[in-house]
XYZ file of C-alpha atoms in Angstrom:
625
model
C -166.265 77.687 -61.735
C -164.743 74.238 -60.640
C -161.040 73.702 -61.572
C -158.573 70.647 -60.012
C -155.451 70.418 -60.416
C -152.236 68.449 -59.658
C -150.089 70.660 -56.994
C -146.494 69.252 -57.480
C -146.699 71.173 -61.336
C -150.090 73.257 -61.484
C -151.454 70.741 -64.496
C -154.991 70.892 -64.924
C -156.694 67.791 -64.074
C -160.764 67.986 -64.588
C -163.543 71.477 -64.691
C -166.517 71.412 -65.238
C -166.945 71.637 -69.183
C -169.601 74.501 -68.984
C -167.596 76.536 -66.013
C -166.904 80.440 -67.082
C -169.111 80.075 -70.272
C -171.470 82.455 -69.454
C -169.591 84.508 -67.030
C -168.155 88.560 -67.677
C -164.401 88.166 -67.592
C -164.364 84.641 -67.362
C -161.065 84.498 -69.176
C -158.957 87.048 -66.434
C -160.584 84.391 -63.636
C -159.154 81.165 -65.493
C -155.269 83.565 -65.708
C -155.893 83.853 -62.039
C -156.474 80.380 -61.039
C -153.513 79.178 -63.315
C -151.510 81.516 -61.460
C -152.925 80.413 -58.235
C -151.706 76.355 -59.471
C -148.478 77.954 -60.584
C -147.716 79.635 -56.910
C -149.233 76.441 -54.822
C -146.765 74.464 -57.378
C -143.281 75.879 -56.414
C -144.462 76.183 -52.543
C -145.501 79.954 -52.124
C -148.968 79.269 -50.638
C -148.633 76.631 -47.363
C -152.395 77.030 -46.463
C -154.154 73.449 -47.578
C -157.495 75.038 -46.659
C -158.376 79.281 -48.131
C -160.964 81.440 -48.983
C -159.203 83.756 -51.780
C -161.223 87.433 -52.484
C -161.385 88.512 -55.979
C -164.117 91.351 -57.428
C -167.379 89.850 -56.207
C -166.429 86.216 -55.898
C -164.570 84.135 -53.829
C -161.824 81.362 -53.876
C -162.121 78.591 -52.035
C -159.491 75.488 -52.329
C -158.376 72.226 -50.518
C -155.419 70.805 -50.911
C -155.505 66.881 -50.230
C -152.190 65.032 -50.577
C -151.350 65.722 -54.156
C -154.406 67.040 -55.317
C -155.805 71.261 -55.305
C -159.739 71.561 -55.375
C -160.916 74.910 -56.431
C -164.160 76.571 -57.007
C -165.343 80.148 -57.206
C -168.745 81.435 -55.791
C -170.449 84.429 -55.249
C -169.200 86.769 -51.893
C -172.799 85.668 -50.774
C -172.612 81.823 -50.889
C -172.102 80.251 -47.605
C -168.786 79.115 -47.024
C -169.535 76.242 -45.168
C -171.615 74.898 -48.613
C -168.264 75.609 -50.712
C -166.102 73.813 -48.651
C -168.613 70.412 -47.879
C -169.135 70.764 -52.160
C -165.139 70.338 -52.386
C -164.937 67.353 -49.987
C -167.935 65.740 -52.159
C -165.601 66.006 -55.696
C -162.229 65.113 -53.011
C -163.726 62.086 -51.945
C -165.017 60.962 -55.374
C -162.268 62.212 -57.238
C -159.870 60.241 -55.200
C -161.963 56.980 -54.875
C -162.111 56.466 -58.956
C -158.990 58.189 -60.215
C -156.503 58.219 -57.530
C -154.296 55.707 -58.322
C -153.991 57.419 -61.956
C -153.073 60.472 -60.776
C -149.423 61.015 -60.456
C -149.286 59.083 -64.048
C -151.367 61.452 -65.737
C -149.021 63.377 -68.366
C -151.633 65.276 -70.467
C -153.959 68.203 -69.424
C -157.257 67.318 -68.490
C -156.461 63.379 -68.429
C -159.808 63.093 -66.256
C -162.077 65.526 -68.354
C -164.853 62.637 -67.866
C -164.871 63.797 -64.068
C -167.329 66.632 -65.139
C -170.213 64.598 -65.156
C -169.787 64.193 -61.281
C -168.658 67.784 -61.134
C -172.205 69.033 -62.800
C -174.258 66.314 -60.860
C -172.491 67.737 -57.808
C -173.290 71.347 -58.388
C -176.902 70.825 -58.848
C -177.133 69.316 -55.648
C -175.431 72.924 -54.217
C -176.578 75.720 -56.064
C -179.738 75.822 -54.108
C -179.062 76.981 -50.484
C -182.344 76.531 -49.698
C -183.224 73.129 -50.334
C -183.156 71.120 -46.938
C -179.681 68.934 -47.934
C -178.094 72.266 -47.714
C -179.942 74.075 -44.664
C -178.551 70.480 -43.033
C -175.448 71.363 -43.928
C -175.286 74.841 -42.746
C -176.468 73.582 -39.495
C -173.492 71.128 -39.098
C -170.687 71.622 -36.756
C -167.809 72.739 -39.692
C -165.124 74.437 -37.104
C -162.430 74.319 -40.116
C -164.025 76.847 -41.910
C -164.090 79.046 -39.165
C -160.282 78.655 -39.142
C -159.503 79.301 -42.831
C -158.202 82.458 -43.866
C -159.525 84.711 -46.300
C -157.205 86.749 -48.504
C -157.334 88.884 -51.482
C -156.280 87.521 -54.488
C -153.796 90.482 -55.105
C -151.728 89.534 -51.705
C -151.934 85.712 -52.379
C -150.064 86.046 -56.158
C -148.343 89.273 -55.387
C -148.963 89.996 -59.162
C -151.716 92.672 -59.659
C -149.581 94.385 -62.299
C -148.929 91.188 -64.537
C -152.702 90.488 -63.964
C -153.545 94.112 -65.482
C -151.786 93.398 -67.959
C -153.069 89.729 -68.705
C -156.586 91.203 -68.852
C -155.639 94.066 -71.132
C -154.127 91.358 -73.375
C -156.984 89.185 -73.106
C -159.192 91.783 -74.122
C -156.803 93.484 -76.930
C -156.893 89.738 -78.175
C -160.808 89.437 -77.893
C -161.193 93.125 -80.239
C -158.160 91.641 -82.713
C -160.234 88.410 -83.123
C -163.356 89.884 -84.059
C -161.765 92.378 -86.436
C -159.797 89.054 -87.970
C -163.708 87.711 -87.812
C -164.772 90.236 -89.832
C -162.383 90.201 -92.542
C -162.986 86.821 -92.830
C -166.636 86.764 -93.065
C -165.900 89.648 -95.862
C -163.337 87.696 -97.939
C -166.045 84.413 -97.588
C -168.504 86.540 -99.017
C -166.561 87.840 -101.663
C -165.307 84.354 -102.371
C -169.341 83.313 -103.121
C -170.265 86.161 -105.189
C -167.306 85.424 -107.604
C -168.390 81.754 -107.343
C -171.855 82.602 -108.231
C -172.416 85.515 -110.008
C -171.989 83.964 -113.362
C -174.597 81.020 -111.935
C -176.955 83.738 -111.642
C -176.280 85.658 -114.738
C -176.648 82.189 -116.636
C -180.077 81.012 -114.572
C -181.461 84.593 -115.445
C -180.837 84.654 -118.748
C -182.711 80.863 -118.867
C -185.792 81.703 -117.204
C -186.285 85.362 -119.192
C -185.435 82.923 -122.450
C -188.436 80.379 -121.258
C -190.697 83.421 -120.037
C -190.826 85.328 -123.928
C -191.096 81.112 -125.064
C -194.380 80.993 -122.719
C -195.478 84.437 -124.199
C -194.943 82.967 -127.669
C -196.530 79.681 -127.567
C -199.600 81.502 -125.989
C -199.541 84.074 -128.259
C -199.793 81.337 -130.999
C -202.421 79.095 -129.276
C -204.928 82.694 -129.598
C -204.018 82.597 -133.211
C -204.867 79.368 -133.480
C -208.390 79.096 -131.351
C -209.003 82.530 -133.134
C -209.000 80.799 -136.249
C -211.055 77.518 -135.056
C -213.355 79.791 -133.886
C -213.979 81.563 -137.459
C -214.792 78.128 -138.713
C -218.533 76.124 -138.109
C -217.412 72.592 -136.251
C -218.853 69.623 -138.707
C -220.102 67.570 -135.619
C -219.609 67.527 -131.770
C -215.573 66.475 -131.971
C -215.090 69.772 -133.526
C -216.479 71.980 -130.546
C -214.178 69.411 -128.076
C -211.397 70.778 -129.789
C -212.540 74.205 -129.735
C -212.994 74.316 -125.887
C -209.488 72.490 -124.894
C -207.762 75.509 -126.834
C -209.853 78.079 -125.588
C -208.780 77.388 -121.843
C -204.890 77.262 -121.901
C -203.997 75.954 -118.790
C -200.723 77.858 -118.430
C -202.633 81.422 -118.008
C -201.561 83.072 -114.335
C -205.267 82.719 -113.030
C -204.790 78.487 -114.268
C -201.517 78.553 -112.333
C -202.822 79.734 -109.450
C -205.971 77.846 -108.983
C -203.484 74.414 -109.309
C -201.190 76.181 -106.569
C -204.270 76.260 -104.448
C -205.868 72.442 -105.196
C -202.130 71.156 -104.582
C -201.815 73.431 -100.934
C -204.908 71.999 -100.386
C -205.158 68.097 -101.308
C -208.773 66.446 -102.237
C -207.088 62.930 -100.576
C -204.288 61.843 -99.307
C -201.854 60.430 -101.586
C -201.355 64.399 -102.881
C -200.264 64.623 -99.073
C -197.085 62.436 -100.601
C -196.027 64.988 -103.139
C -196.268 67.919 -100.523
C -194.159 66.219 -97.854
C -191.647 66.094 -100.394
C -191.548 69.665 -101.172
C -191.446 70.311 -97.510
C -188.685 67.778 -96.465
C -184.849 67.539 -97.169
C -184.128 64.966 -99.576
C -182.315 62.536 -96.495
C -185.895 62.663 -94.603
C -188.431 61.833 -97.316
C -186.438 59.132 -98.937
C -186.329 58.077 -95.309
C -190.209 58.198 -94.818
C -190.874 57.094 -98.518
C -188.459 54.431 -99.791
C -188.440 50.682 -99.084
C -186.170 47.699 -98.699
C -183.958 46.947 -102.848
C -185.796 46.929 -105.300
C -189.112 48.105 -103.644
C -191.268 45.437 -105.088
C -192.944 44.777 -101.935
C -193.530 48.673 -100.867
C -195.292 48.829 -104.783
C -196.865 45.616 -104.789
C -198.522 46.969 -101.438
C -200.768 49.724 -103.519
C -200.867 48.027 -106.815
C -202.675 44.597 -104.583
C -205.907 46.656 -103.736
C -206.149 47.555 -107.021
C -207.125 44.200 -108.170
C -209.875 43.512 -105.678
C -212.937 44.627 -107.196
C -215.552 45.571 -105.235
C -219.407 43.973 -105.027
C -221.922 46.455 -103.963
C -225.436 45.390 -103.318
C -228.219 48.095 -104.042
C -231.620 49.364 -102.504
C -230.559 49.261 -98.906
C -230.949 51.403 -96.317
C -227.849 53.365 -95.954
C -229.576 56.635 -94.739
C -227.478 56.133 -91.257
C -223.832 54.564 -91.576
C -222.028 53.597 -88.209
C -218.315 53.289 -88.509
C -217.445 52.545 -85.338
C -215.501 48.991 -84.231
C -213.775 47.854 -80.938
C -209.736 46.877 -80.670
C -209.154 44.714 -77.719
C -212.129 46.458 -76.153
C -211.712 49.925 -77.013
C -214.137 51.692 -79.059
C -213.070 53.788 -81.807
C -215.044 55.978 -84.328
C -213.468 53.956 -87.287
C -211.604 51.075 -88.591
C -208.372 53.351 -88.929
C -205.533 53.118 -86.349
C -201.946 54.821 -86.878
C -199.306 52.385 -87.308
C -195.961 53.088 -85.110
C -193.606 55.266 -87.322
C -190.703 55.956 -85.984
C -188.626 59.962 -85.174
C -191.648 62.242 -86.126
C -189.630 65.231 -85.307
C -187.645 64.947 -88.753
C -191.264 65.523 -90.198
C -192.679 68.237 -88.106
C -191.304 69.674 -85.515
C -194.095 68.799 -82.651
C -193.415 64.935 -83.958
C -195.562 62.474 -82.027
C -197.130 64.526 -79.983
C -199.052 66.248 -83.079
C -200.008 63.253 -84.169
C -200.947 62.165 -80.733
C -203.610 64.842 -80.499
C -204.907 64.229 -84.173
C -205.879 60.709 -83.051
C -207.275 61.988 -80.158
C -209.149 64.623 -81.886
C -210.705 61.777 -84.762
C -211.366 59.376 -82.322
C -209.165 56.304 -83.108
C -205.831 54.586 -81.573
C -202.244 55.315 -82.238
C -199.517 52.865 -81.882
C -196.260 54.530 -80.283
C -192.915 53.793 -81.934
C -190.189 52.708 -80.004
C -187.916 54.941 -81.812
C -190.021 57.991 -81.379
C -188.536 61.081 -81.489
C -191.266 62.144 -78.181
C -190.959 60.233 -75.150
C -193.647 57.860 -74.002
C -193.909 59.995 -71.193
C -194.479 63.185 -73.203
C -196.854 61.716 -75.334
C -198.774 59.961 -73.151
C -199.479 63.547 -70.996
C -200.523 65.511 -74.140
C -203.506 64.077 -74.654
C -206.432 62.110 -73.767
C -205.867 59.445 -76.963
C -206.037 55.580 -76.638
C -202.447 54.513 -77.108
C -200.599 51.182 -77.752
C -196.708 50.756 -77.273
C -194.769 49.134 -80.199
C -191.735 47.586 -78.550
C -188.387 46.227 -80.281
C -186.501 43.579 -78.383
C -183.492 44.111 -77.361
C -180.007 42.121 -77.024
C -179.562 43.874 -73.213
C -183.519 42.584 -72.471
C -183.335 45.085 -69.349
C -184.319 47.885 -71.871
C -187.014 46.096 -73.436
C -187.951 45.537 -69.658
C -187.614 48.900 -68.807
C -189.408 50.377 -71.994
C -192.450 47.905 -71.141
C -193.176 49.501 -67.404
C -192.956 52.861 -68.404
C -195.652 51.981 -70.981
C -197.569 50.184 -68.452
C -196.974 53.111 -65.634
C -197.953 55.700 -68.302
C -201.551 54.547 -69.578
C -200.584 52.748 -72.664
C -203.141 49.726 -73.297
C -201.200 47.316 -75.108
C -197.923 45.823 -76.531
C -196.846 45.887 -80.156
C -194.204 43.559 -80.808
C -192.250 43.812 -84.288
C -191.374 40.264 -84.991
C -190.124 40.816 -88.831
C -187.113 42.441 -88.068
C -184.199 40.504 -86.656
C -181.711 42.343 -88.960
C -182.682 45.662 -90.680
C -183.825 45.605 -94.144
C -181.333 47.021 -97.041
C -182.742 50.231 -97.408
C -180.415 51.739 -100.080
C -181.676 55.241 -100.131
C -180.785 55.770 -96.479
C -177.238 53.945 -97.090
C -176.750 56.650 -100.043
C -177.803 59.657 -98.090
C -176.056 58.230 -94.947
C -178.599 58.595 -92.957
C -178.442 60.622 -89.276
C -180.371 59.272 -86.412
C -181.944 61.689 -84.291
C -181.648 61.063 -80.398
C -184.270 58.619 -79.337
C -185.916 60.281 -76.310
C -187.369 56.616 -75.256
C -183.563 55.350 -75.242
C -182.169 58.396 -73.274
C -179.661 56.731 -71.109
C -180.435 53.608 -71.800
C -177.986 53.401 -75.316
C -175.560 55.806 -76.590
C -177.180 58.689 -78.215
C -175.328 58.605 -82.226
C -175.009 55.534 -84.170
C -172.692 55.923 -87.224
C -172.285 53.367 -90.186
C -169.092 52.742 -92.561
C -171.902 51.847 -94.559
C -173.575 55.007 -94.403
C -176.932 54.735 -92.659
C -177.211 55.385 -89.264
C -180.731 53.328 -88.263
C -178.305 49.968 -89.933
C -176.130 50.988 -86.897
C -178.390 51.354 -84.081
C -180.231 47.787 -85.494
C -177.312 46.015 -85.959
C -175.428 47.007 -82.698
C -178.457 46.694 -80.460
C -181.519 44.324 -81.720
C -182.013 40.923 -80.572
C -181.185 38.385 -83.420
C -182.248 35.050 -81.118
C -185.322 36.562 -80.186
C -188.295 33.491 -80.864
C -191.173 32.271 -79.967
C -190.436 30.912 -76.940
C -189.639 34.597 -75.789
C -192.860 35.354 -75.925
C -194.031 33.787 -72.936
C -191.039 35.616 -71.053
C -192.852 38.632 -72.671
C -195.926 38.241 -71.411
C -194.413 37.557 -67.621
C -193.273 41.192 -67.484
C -196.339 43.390 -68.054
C -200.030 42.986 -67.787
C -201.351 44.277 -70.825
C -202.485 42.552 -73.964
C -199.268 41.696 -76.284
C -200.094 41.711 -80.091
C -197.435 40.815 -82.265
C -196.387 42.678 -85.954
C -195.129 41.017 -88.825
C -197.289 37.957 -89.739
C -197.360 37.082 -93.085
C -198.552 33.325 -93.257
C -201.114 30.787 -91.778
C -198.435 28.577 -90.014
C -197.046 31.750 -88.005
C -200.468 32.753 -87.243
C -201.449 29.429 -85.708
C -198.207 29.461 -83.677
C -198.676 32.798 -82.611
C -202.267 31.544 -81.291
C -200.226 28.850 -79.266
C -198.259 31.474 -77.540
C -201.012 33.311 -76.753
C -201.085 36.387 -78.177
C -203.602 39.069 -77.599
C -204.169 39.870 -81.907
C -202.077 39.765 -84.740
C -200.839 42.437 -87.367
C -200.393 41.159 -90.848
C -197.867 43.087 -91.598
C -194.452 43.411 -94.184
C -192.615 46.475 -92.456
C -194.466 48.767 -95.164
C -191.898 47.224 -97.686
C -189.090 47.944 -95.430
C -188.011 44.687 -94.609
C -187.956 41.727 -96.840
C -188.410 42.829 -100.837
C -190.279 40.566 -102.545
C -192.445 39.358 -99.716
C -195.864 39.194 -100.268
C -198.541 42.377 -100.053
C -200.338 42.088 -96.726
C -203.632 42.385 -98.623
C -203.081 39.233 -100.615
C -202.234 37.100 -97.615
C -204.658 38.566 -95.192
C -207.266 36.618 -95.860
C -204.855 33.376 -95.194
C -204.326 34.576 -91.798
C -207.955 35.144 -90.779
C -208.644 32.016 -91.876
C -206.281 30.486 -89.577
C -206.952 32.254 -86.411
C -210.907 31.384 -86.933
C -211.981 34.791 -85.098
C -209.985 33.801 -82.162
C -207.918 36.867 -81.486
C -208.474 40.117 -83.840
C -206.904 40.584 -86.534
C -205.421 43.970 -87.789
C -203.089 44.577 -91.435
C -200.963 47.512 -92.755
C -199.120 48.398 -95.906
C -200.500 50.220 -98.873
C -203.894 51.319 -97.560
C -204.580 54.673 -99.249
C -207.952 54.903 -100.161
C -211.439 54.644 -98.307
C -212.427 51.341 -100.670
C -208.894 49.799 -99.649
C -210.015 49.994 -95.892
C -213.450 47.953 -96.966
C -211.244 45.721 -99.026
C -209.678 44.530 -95.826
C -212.530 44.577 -93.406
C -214.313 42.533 -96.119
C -211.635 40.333 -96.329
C -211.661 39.916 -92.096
C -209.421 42.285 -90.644
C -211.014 44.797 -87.249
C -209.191 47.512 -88.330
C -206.190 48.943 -90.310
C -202.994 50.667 -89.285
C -201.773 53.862 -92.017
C -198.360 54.787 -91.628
C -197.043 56.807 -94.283
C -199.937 58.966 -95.479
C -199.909 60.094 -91.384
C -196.158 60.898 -91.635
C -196.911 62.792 -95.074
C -199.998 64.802 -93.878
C -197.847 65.727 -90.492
C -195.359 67.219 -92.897
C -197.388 68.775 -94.830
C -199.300 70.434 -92.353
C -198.296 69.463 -88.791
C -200.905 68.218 -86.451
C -203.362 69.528 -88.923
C -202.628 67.577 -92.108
C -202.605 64.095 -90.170
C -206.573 65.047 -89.106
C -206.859 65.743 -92.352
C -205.658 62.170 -93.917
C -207.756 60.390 -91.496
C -210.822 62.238 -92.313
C -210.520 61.794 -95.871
C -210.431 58.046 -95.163
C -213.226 57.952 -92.760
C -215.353 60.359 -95.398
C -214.347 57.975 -98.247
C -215.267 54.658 -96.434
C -218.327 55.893 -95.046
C -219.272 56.682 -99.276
C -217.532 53.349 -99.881
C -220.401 51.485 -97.354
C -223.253 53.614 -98.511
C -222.536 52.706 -102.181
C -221.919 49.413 -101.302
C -225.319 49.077 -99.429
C -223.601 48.803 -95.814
C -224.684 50.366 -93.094
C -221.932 49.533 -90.092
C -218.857 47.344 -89.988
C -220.928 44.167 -88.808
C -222.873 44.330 -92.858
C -219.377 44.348 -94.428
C -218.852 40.618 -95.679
C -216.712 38.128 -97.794
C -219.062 38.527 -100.440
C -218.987 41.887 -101.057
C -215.394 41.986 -102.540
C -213.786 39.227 -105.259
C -210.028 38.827 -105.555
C -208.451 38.282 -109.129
C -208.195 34.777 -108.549
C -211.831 34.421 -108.343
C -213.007 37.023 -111.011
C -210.631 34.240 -113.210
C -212.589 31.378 -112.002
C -216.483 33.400 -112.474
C -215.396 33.628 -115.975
C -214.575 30.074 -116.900
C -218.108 29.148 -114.701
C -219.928 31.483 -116.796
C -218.008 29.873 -120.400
């Protein structure tokens, strides 16, 4: 316990916020040290330096000019450590607040004192550690002239403090009995409230349970009777069979329980992440920027690429495998940086981490994960790349970049597309709650609140960098050596300009439809890009790929790879590190049938001409009119 206190009038200056928490009698040790202020404040102790005795722990206290520092150890703990501890918070107490002392009218004015107070202790509770045994062996002849006392002789008030305890602890039993009570009268409140809600709901479902009973006790009527008559041609037996299999029998039920627990690909990884998620976290995951043309458009782009396949070739072995920037992987499929995994899945990143790991493929790192680089980076073997925000105080962005580099990441990701955050109105109406971001752990403050109700607006707002432009990225590149890719193209004329910077690859991307509504889908402006680069640097797109034929879509169309963000954050969900294997094996097993149907055989045999946009389907028909 660490208590100081102003001597002319006992008032409490700073403790240590945690001090007594865990101790037995805590509260009859605080009544004593008040006491002990109270007696040093009308002049009955003269000693500026004693060791006071109480039960098994000791007293100790300086008094310096106008200040008392106390602290109270074990019997055991060397009293040379004590008293060196209470020069440490003397000298820094006086250096930073002693001018505001004698003004101080309030208890506690210095309360922020206890982060030097708990800093300080560390340092001390270890006699062992060599700062200490130093200290031990220094010359400290004060202490050898400070007197010990019990705590009984020093405040001459044993009785009063008998009788303090008895309070305390007549208080302590009358609380919990009030406790009690309370907790009784709550729960009598909430069966009043809802008994009736319960009474009504049960009456409901046993009205819908004899409705099911009827309606299938009238569908056997019915098939009965079908069944009496001879079908006049094949329509006739269709009928037959759809009422003879009612799909609401228990055995139907439970079979659909099973094939949705268990999904056959990974968009019905969607439906149970939002089963197993609050409402606040899978809008969160889920919803886009307004009107959420872009995050539809995304999907619904794919779907009007049609698909060329060529037939009788040898597709008896299919190789999936591709490089990034060097790095093999067993398949076009990177995960794209999403960012606090913990509100998904407990284990967060570091599940996914290992999934990627486990399939063989690279996974970007978000700066706003809810895993530190650090942690990630030792929990696993996995190729990793670091997606980095800029930020207005450039010393974290500095900061964030040498970890990455100290820590084995291979690569930059910088997000280019969001100077501002996107209006993303389902987190303003659930007023969203950021999670501490373990990467910005004493680097910015740790809660960002919104009048307008989300949280992640706050934390953008207050701490992105708005002016941040091309000519920033040179001053990027100065500061780490790894490869810098930036995120966020969408057109030829940034591409070409992010060529002139020299960039290590480019990610068509649209911020999953998080970002600018009614910006193009990254499918339909892909090809655009590639074109512009001219194979130069590789490049990679996200947004909207769900399916195995949407990954051949884009490597047809030029991309290396692709980067899947949400079906990895719905499959982690789901079923922790688990489900996200899961989603990208169902892409890798539906692209590998994608290339054998389409008479490809590796990545190198997937070409221009095996896919044809709308666009051009329009123009084959007028050339064939």
């Amino acid at each position: 316990m660490t208590m100081i206190a102003r001597v002319t009038d006992g008032l409490p200056l700073a403790e240590g916020l945690d001090d007594g928490r865990d101790l037995v009698d805590a509260e009859m040790y605080k009544q004593q040290v008040k006491a002990l202020f109270k007696n040093l404040s009308k002049g009955h102790v003269e000693a500026s330096r004693m060791s006071v005795e109480t039960g098994p722990y000791v007293f100790h206290y300086i008094i310096e000019g106008r200040v008392c520092y106390l602290t109270m150890c074990d019997r055991s703990y060397p009293k040379k450590l004590a008293f060196h501890y209470l020069e440490d918070l003397k000298n820094e107490f006086e250096r930073v607040n002693g001018a505001h002392i004698e003004t101080a009218a309030r208890p506690y004015a210095f309360i922020k004192f206890d982060t030097f107070i708990q800093k300080t202790k560390k340092l001390y509770q270890d006699t062992r550690t060599q700062r200490n045994i130093t200290k031990l062996n220094d010359e400290l002849y004060e202490v050898q002239q400070i007197m010990t006392r019990n705590v009984q002789e020093v405040l001459g008030v044993g009785e009063k403090l008998d009788q303090v305890s008895q309070m305390s602890s007549r208080l302590t039993s009358e609380s919990r009995i009030y406790a009690d009570k309370a907790r009784d009268l709550n729960r009598q409140a909430l069966i009043r409230k809802w008994a009736p809600v319960a009474i009504v709901l049960g009456v409901v479902f046993l009205l819908f349970w004899v409705k099911s009973k009827l309606c299938l006790l009238k569908k056997t009527v019915y098939v009965s009777r079908l069944m009496s008559e001879l079908p006049v041609n094949v329509n006739g037996f269709q009928e037959l069979a759809r009422q003879a299999l009612p799909s609401s029998t228990p055995e139907a039920l439970r079979i659909k329980r099973i094939m949705e627990e268990e999904p056959v690909n990974v968009n019905e990884f969607r439906e149970l992440a939002r089963r197993a998620l609050p409402k606040m976290f899978y809008d969160f995951y889920a919803g886009g920027a307004e009107d959420q043309h872009t995050l539809k458009e995304n999907e619904e782009a794919f779907h009007r690429i049609i698909i060329r396949p060529r037939i009788l070739r040898d597709v008896s072995a299919i190789d999936l495998s591709t490089t990034v920037l060097g790095y093999n992987i067993s398949m076009p499929v990177m995960i794209a940086p999403t960012s606090m995994q913990k509100l998904a899945n407990p284990e967060g990143e570091i599940a996914t981490a290992r999934a990627a790991s486990a399939c063989g493929t690279i996974m970007v790192l978000s700066t706003s994960s809810s895993c530190s680089l650090e942690e990630v980076a030792s929990c696993c073997n996995a190729i990793r790349f670091f997606q980095l925000y800029v930020y207005k105080r450039r010393d974290i962005s500095v900061k964030l970049v040498q970890r990455a580099e100290n820590n084995g990441y291979k690569a930059i990701v910088v997000t280019v597309d969001s100077p501002r955050l996107g209006r993303r109105e389902a987190d303003i109406k659930n007023k969203l709650v950021v999670p501490p971001l373990k990467n910005l752990e004493g680097l910015l403050p740790n809660k960002f609140i919104s009048d307008g109700g989300s949280g992640l607006e706050a934390l953008a707002s207050g701490t992105l960098d708005a002016s941040f432009c091309w000519e920033d990225i040179s001053w990027l590149k100065s500061i780490t050596n790894l490869p810098v890719l930036i995120k966020g193209v969408l057109t030829h004329e940034d591409a070409i300009k992010a060529l002139e910077v020299g960039v290590a690859g480019i990610i068509v991307s649209n911020h999953g439809g998080r970002q600018l509504d009614y910006s193009p889908a990254t499918i339909s402006v892909l090809e655009e890009v590639v074109l512009a680069v001219g194979g130069k640097v590789p490049v990679l797109v996200d947004g909207g790929i769900r399916r195995g034929t949407d990954i051949f879509k884009a490597v047809a169309l030029g991309a290396r790879a692709v980067l899947v963000g949400r079906p990895v954050v719905f499959g982690l969900a789901a079923k922790g590190e688990y489900g996200v294997k899961r989603v990208l094996e169902m892409l890798k097993d539906e692209l590998e049938l994608t290339m054998a149907l389409a008479g490809c055989s590796s990545m190198k045999e997937i070409t221009r001409s095996h896919v044809r946009t709308k666009h051009e389907q329009k123009q084959h028909l007028v050339s064939m009119l």
